Amino acid sequence: QGIDFATYQCARHYIDGVYGQPLQIGIQIDQCYDIGRIRQVHFWPFWTQDSSIEAFQGSNAITFLFYRSDWEVVEDVFSWGYEYGMYFTGSSAGSTNGQFSNINFDNVDVGIVFNNTQQYGAIFSNLNIANAGNGNRHIGILGVSGGSSHAIIRGASFWGSINQCVDWDNSGYIMISDSFFQPTGSENPSAAVGIYAGRAMIRGNYFEDNIPSGVA
C-alpha cells in the first residue's frame, strides 16, 4: 500500500507532491470528518516496468480509494496502469462527498467506480480518462448496481481503448456536460453512454461518430 489514511481518523489531512508506484492501493481515505486535501500526486511505474508486476497492478490496484470523507478536495493527480483510477464506496463511517479537479487516469481498466457517495455528490471538473489496452472491461465511468452515488462531471474527455465511456447501473444519478466521447475499444457496445438504473442528465457533449449511437 501507499498511503493509508483510512485505518485511523484523518481529519484535515493534507497530501501534496507524492510520486511513486504503489502496487495495490495508492491512497485510501476513511473517517475524515473535516476537509481533507490531496494535490499533485503522480503514480507511474517509476520503480519497475516488469511485465508481471504491471499485469498485477492492471488487474488488482486502485489509485484512490474513498470511504468516508466530508468535503474532500482533490486536484492535479495522475496515474497510469491501474485497474481502477478512483473508487467511491462506503464503510461503517459512511461515504464521501467533495470536489475533484484536473483528474487524469491513463491506461486504467475502469477510470472511476461509483458505488456509494454522500447525497451531496462527487463533483468533477477537467477529467481525462484513457486506456492504452490495459484490462478487460475498458470502461470510463462505472456506476455499480446496489449502491447510491451522486456524480456531477463537467469537462471530461474519454478516449483510447475504451469500450464504453459511461456504464451506469447505480440507483443514484450522474450529470455530465461539456465533455468529449471517443470510445475506440474493440468491443464497443451499442452506445458510448449506457444508463440502466437511477437518473441521468447528459447535455452539451460531443460524441465522435464511430459507434451507432451516443446514448442508450
mmCIF file of C-alpha atoms in Angstrom:
data_model
loop_
_atom_site.group_PDB
_atom_site.id
_atom_site.type_symbol
_atom_site.label_atom_id
_atom_site.label_comp_id
_atom_site.label_asym_id
_atom_site.label_seq_id
_atom_site.Cartn_x
_atom_site.Cartn_y
_atom_site.Cartn_z
ATOM 1 C CA GLN A 1 0.000 0.000 0.000
ATOM 2 C CA GLY A 2 0.949 3.603 -0.475
ATOM 3 C CA ILE A 3 -0.740 5.978 1.999
ATOM 4 C CA ASP A 4 -3.288 4.655 4.495
ATOM 5 C CA PHE A 5 -5.464 7.447 5.884
ATOM 6 C CA ALA A 6 -8.358 5.043 6.424
ATOM 7 C CA THR A 7 -7.440 2.816 9.366
ATOM 8 C CA TYR A 8 -7.474 5.757 11.784
ATOM 9 C CA GLN A 9 -9.347 9.064 11.721
ATOM 10 C CA CYS A 10 -7.651 11.521 9.377
ATOM 11 C CA ALA A 11 -9.421 14.874 9.610
ATOM 12 C CA ARG A 12 -7.800 17.752 7.716
ATOM 13 C CA HIS A 13 -5.257 15.510 6.029
ATOM 14 C CA TYR A 14 -3.011 17.270 3.505
ATOM 15 C CA ILE A 15 -1.209 15.178 0.896
ATOM 16 C CA ASP A 16 0.961 17.064 -1.586
ATOM 17 C CA GLY A 17 3.691 16.188 -4.072
ATOM 18 C CA VAL A 18 3.609 12.385 -3.929
ATOM 19 C CA TYR A 19 5.316 10.430 -6.725
ATOM 20 C CA GLY A 20 5.681 6.662 -6.817
ATOM 21 C CA GLN A 21 4.382 3.244 -7.822
ATOM 22 C CA PRO A 22 2.101 1.784 -5.116
ATOM 23 C CA LEU A 23 1.393 -1.804 -6.132
ATOM 24 C CA GLN A 24 -2.128 -2.284 -4.777
ATOM 25 C CA ILE A 25 -3.710 0.773 -3.134
ATOM 26 C CA GLY A 26 -2.230 4.180 -3.760
ATOM 27 C CA ILE A 27 -4.125 6.391 -1.286
ATOM 28 C CA GLN A 28 -7.124 5.358 0.788
ATOM 29 C CA ILE A 29 -9.242 7.698 2.907
ATOM 30 C CA ASP A 30 -11.826 6.994 5.618
ATOM 31 C CA GLN A 31 -13.141 8.608 8.810
ATOM 32 C CA CYS A 32 -12.351 12.128 7.628
ATOM 33 C CA TYR A 33 -14.945 14.404 9.238
ATOM 34 C CA ASP A 34 -13.288 17.696 8.349
ATOM 35 C CA ILE A 35 -11.985 18.729 4.941
ATOM 36 C CA GLY A 36 -9.027 16.737 3.635
ATOM 37 C CA ARG A 37 -6.912 17.770 0.656
ATOM 38 C CA ILE A 38 -4.921 15.791 -1.908
ATOM 39 C CA ARG A 39 -2.906 17.513 -4.640
ATOM 40 C CA GLN A 40 -0.067 16.876 -7.090
ATOM 41 C CA VAL A 41 0.027 13.087 -6.998
ATOM 42 C CA HIS A 42 1.691 11.126 -9.810
ATOM 43 C CA PHE A 43 1.681 7.312 -9.801
ATOM 44 C CA TRP A 44 3.569 5.747 -12.688
ATOM 45 C CA PRO A 45 5.888 2.671 -12.984
ATOM 46 C CA PHE A 46 8.932 4.529 -11.695
ATOM 47 C CA TRP A 47 10.159 1.533 -9.672
ATOM 48 C CA THR A 48 9.795 -1.195 -12.270
ATOM 49 C CA GLN A 49 8.165 -1.945 -15.597
ATOM 50 C CA ASP A 50 8.388 -5.693 -15.105
ATOM 51 C CA SER A 51 5.531 -7.189 -17.104
ATOM 52 C CA SER A 52 4.304 -9.451 -14.283
ATOM 53 C CA ILE A 53 4.107 -6.553 -11.842
ATOM 54 C CA GLU A 54 2.386 -4.323 -14.358
ATOM 55 C CA ALA A 55 -0.120 -7.128 -15.038
ATOM 56 C CA PHE A 56 -0.790 -7.434 -11.295
ATOM 57 C CA GLN A 57 -1.391 -3.708 -10.959
ATOM 58 C CA GLY A 58 -3.603 -3.658 -14.028
ATOM 59 C CA SER A 59 -5.946 -6.254 -12.542
ATOM 60 C CA ASN A 60 -5.732 -5.536 -8.794
ATOM 61 C CA ALA A 61 -4.609 -1.999 -7.987
ATOM 62 C CA ILE A 62 -6.587 1.131 -7.074
ATOM 63 C CA THR A 63 -5.091 4.606 -7.298
ATOM 64 C CA PHE A 64 -7.539 6.358 -4.918
ATOM 65 C CA LEU A 65 -9.982 4.582 -2.622
ATOM 66 C CA PHE A 66 -12.555 6.728 -0.809
ATOM 67 C CA TYR A 67 -14.768 5.559 2.018
ATOM 68 C CA ARG A 68 -15.974 8.354 4.362
ATOM 69 C CA SER A 69 -14.656 11.821 3.723
ATOM 70 C CA ASP A 70 -16.504 15.109 4.146
ATOM 71 C CA TRP A 71 -15.829 17.835 1.592
ATOM 72 C CA GLU A 72 -12.719 16.159 0.208
ATOM 73 C CA VAL A 73 -10.697 18.316 -2.212
ATOM 74 C CA VAL A 74 -8.545 16.560 -4.828
ATOM 75 C CA GLU A 75 -6.635 18.353 -7.596
ATOM 76 C CA ASP A 76 -3.903 17.729 -10.170
ATOM 77 C CA VAL A 77 -3.478 13.958 -9.964
ATOM 78 C CA PHE A 78 -2.368 11.312 -12.470
ATOM 79 C CA SER A 79 -1.968 7.544 -12.545
ATOM 80 C CA TRP A 80 -1.035 5.006 -15.194
ATOM 81 C CA GLY A 81 -1.691 1.276 -15.446
ATOM 82 C CA TYR A 82 -4.084 0.641 -12.535
ATOM 83 C CA GLU A 83 -7.251 -1.428 -12.544
ATOM 84 C CA TYR A 84 -9.215 1.476 -11.054
ATOM 85 C CA GLY A 85 -8.342 5.150 -11.136
ATOM 86 C CA MET A 86 -10.729 6.186 -8.368
ATOM 87 C CA TYR A 87 -13.152 4.089 -6.337
ATOM 88 C CA PHE A 88 -16.004 5.509 -4.234
ATOM 89 C CA THR A 89 -17.629 3.170 -1.749
ATOM 90 C CA GLY A 90 -18.715 3.210 1.885
ATOM 91 C CA SER A 91 -17.677 1.944 5.294
ATOM 92 C CA SER A 92 -19.346 1.821 8.685
ATOM 93 C CA ALA A 93 -18.383 5.518 8.948
ATOM 94 C CA GLY A 94 -20.231 6.493 5.755
ATOM 95 C CA SER A 95 -19.184 7.664 2.279
ATOM 96 C CA THR A 96 -17.636 10.675 0.520
ATOM 97 C CA ASN A 97 -18.570 13.999 -0.963
ATOM 98 C CA GLY A 98 -16.206 16.570 -2.407
ATOM 99 C CA GLN A 99 -14.604 18.388 -5.322
ATOM 100 C CA PHE A 100 -12.192 16.823 -7.799
ATOM 101 C CA SER A 101 -10.380 18.842 -10.472
ATOM 102 C CA ASN A 102 -7.664 18.145 -13.059
ATOM 103 C CA ILE A 103 -8.012 14.380 -12.651
ATOM 104 C CA ASN A 104 -6.080 12.227 -15.144
ATOM 105 C CA PHE A 105 -6.139 8.435 -15.442
ATOM 106 C CA ASP A 106 -4.312 6.726 -18.298
ATOM 107 C CA ASN A 107 -4.238 3.028 -19.212
ATOM 108 C CA VAL A 108 -6.737 2.161 -16.474
ATOM 109 C CA ASP A 109 -9.262 -0.635 -16.941
ATOM 110 C CA VAL A 110 -12.000 1.395 -15.206
ATOM 111 C CA GLY A 111 -11.482 5.115 -14.703
ATOM 112 C CA ILE A 112 -13.903 5.839 -11.846
ATOM 113 C CA VAL A 113 -16.164 3.452 -9.939
ATOM 114 C CA PHE A 114 -19.200 4.863 -8.156
ATOM 115 C CA ASN A 115 -20.693 2.544 -5.576
ATOM 116 C CA ASN A 116 -21.710 4.945 -2.831
ATOM 117 C CA THR A 117 -21.247 8.663 -2.209
ATOM 118 C CA GLN A 118 -22.961 11.125 0.082
ATOM 119 C CA GLN A 119 -26.108 12.726 -1.316
ATOM 120 C CA TYR A 120 -24.209 16.000 -1.788
ATOM 121 C CA GLY A 121 -22.208 14.357 -4.552
ATOM 122 C CA ALA A 122 -18.752 13.990 -6.002
ATOM 123 C CA ILE A 123 -18.189 16.999 -8.279
ATOM 124 C CA PHE A 124 -15.608 16.697 -11.065
ATOM 125 C CA SER A 125 -14.128 19.258 -13.439
ATOM 126 C CA ASN A 126 -11.378 18.709 -16.026
ATOM 127 C CA LEU A 127 -11.352 14.909 -16.107
ATOM 128 C CA ASN A 128 -9.337 12.776 -18.552
ATOM 129 C CA ILE A 129 -9.798 9.007 -18.785
ATOM 130 C CA ALA A 130 -7.891 6.984 -21.378
ATOM 131 C CA ASN A 131 -6.802 3.412 -21.944
ATOM 132 C CA ALA A 132 -3.895 2.009 -23.938
ATOM 133 C CA GLY A 133 -5.166 -1.583 -23.737
ATOM 134 C CA ASN A 134 -4.992 -2.435 -20.017
ATOM 135 C CA GLY A 135 -7.598 -4.777 -18.506
ATOM 136 C CA ASN A 136 -10.698 -6.474 -19.844
ATOM 137 C CA ARG A 137 -13.622 -4.114 -19.270
ATOM 138 C CA HIS A 138 -12.262 -0.809 -20.631
ATOM 139 C CA ILE A 139 -14.894 1.442 -19.017
ATOM 140 C CA GLY A 140 -14.573 5.159 -18.326
ATOM 141 C CA ILE A 141 -17.125 5.605 -15.520
ATOM 142 C CA LEU A 142 -18.855 2.666 -13.871
ATOM 143 C CA GLY A 143 -21.899 3.140 -11.636
ATOM 144 C CA VAL A 144 -22.331 -0.227 -9.952
ATOM 145 C CA SER A 145 -25.667 -1.719 -9.009
ATOM 146 C CA GLY A 146 -26.657 -1.959 -5.368
ATOM 147 C CA GLY A 147 -25.221 1.415 -4.450
ATOM 148 C CA SER A 148 -26.323 5.037 -4.462
ATOM 149 C CA SER A 149 -23.952 7.640 -5.866
ATOM 150 C CA HIS A 150 -24.360 11.233 -6.982
ATOM 151 C CA ALA A 151 -21.836 12.203 -9.664
ATOM 152 C CA ILE A 152 -21.537 15.618 -11.315
ATOM 153 C CA ILE A 153 -18.990 15.908 -14.136
ATOM 154 C CA ARG A 154 -18.124 18.962 -16.223
ATOM 155 C CA GLY A 155 -15.430 18.968 -18.872
ATOM 156 C CA ALA A 156 -14.335 15.365 -19.353
ATOM 157 C CA SER A 157 -12.546 13.516 -22.150
ATOM 158 C CA PHE A 158 -12.845 9.778 -22.808
ATOM 159 C CA TRP A 159 -10.583 8.267 -25.450
ATOM 160 C CA GLY A 160 -8.294 5.411 -26.386
ATOM 161 C CA SER A 161 -9.156 1.744 -25.974
ATOM 162 C CA ILE A 162 -12.450 2.317 -24.134
ATOM 163 C CA ASN A 163 -15.430 0.097 -24.861
ATOM 164 C CA GLN A 164 -17.969 2.237 -23.005
ATOM 165 C CA CYS A 165 -17.421 5.731 -21.656
ATOM 166 C CA VAL A 166 -20.209 5.557 -19.066
ATOM 167 C CA ASP A 167 -21.860 2.367 -17.775
ATOM 168 C CA TRP A 168 -24.381 3.438 -15.134
ATOM 169 C CA ASP A 169 -26.391 0.840 -13.211
ATOM 170 C CA ASN A 170 -26.486 2.732 -9.913
ATOM 171 C CA SER A 171 -29.631 3.916 -8.122
ATOM 172 C CA GLY A 172 -28.248 7.446 -7.761
ATOM 173 C CA TYR A 173 -27.660 9.930 -10.570
ATOM 174 C CA ILE A 174 -24.983 11.101 -12.955
ATOM 175 C CA MET A 175 -24.852 14.543 -14.578
ATOM 176 C CA ILE A 176 -22.282 15.056 -17.313
ATOM 177 C CA SER A 177 -21.760 18.050 -19.604
ATOM 178 C CA ASP A 178 -19.234 19.779 -21.890
ATOM 179 C CA SER A 179 -17.402 16.505 -22.486
ATOM 180 C CA PHE A 180 -15.785 14.588 -25.347
ATOM 181 C CA PHE A 181 -16.559 10.930 -26.029
ATOM 182 C CA GLN A 182 -14.386 8.840 -28.328
ATOM 183 C CA PRO A 183 -14.564 5.127 -27.448
ATOM 184 C CA THR A 184 -12.362 3.092 -29.779
ATOM 185 C CA GLY A 185 -12.244 -0.256 -27.975
ATOM 186 C CA SER A 186 -12.576 -3.435 -29.997
ATOM 187 C CA GLU A 187 -15.771 -4.445 -28.203
ATOM 188 C CA ASN A 188 -17.861 -1.292 -28.444
ATOM 189 C CA PRO A 189 -21.401 -1.633 -27.089
ATOM 190 C CA SER A 190 -24.305 -0.009 -28.889
ATOM 191 C CA ALA A 191 -23.721 3.344 -27.171
ATOM 192 C CA ALA A 192 -20.941 5.416 -25.644
ATOM 193 C CA VAL A 193 -23.159 6.101 -22.606
ATOM 194 C CA GLY A 194 -25.402 3.434 -21.117
ATOM 195 C CA ILE A 195 -27.915 4.342 -18.391
ATOM 196 C CA TYR A 196 -29.546 1.239 -16.901
ATOM 197 C CA ALA A 197 -30.705 2.497 -13.487
ATOM 198 C CA GLY A 198 -31.040 5.687 -11.478
ATOM 199 C CA ARG A 199 -31.207 9.047 -13.235
ATOM 200 C CA ALA A 200 -29.025 10.955 -15.657
ATOM 201 C CA MET A 201 -28.682 14.426 -17.128
ATOM 202 C CA ILE A 202 -26.489 14.464 -20.236
ATOM 203 C CA ARG A 203 -26.135 17.713 -22.136
ATOM 204 C CA GLY A 204 -23.788 19.748 -24.295
ATOM 205 C CA ASN A 205 -21.382 16.911 -25.148
ATOM 206 C CA TYR A 206 -19.615 15.820 -28.341
ATOM 207 C CA PHE A 207 -19.728 12.190 -29.487
ATOM 208 C CA GLU A 208 -17.211 11.013 -32.070
ATOM 209 C CA ASP A 209 -19.015 9.304 -34.969
ATOM 210 C CA ASN A 210 -17.546 5.832 -34.675
ATOM 211 C CA ILE A 211 -20.365 3.979 -32.903
ATOM 212 C CA PRO A 212 -24.039 3.504 -33.801
ATOM 213 C CA SER A 213 -25.439 5.887 -31.201
ATOM 214 C CA GLY A 214 -24.449 8.190 -28.376
ATOM 215 C CA VAL A 215 -26.752 7.302 -25.500
ATOM 216 C CA ALA A 216 -28.760 4.205 -24.606
#
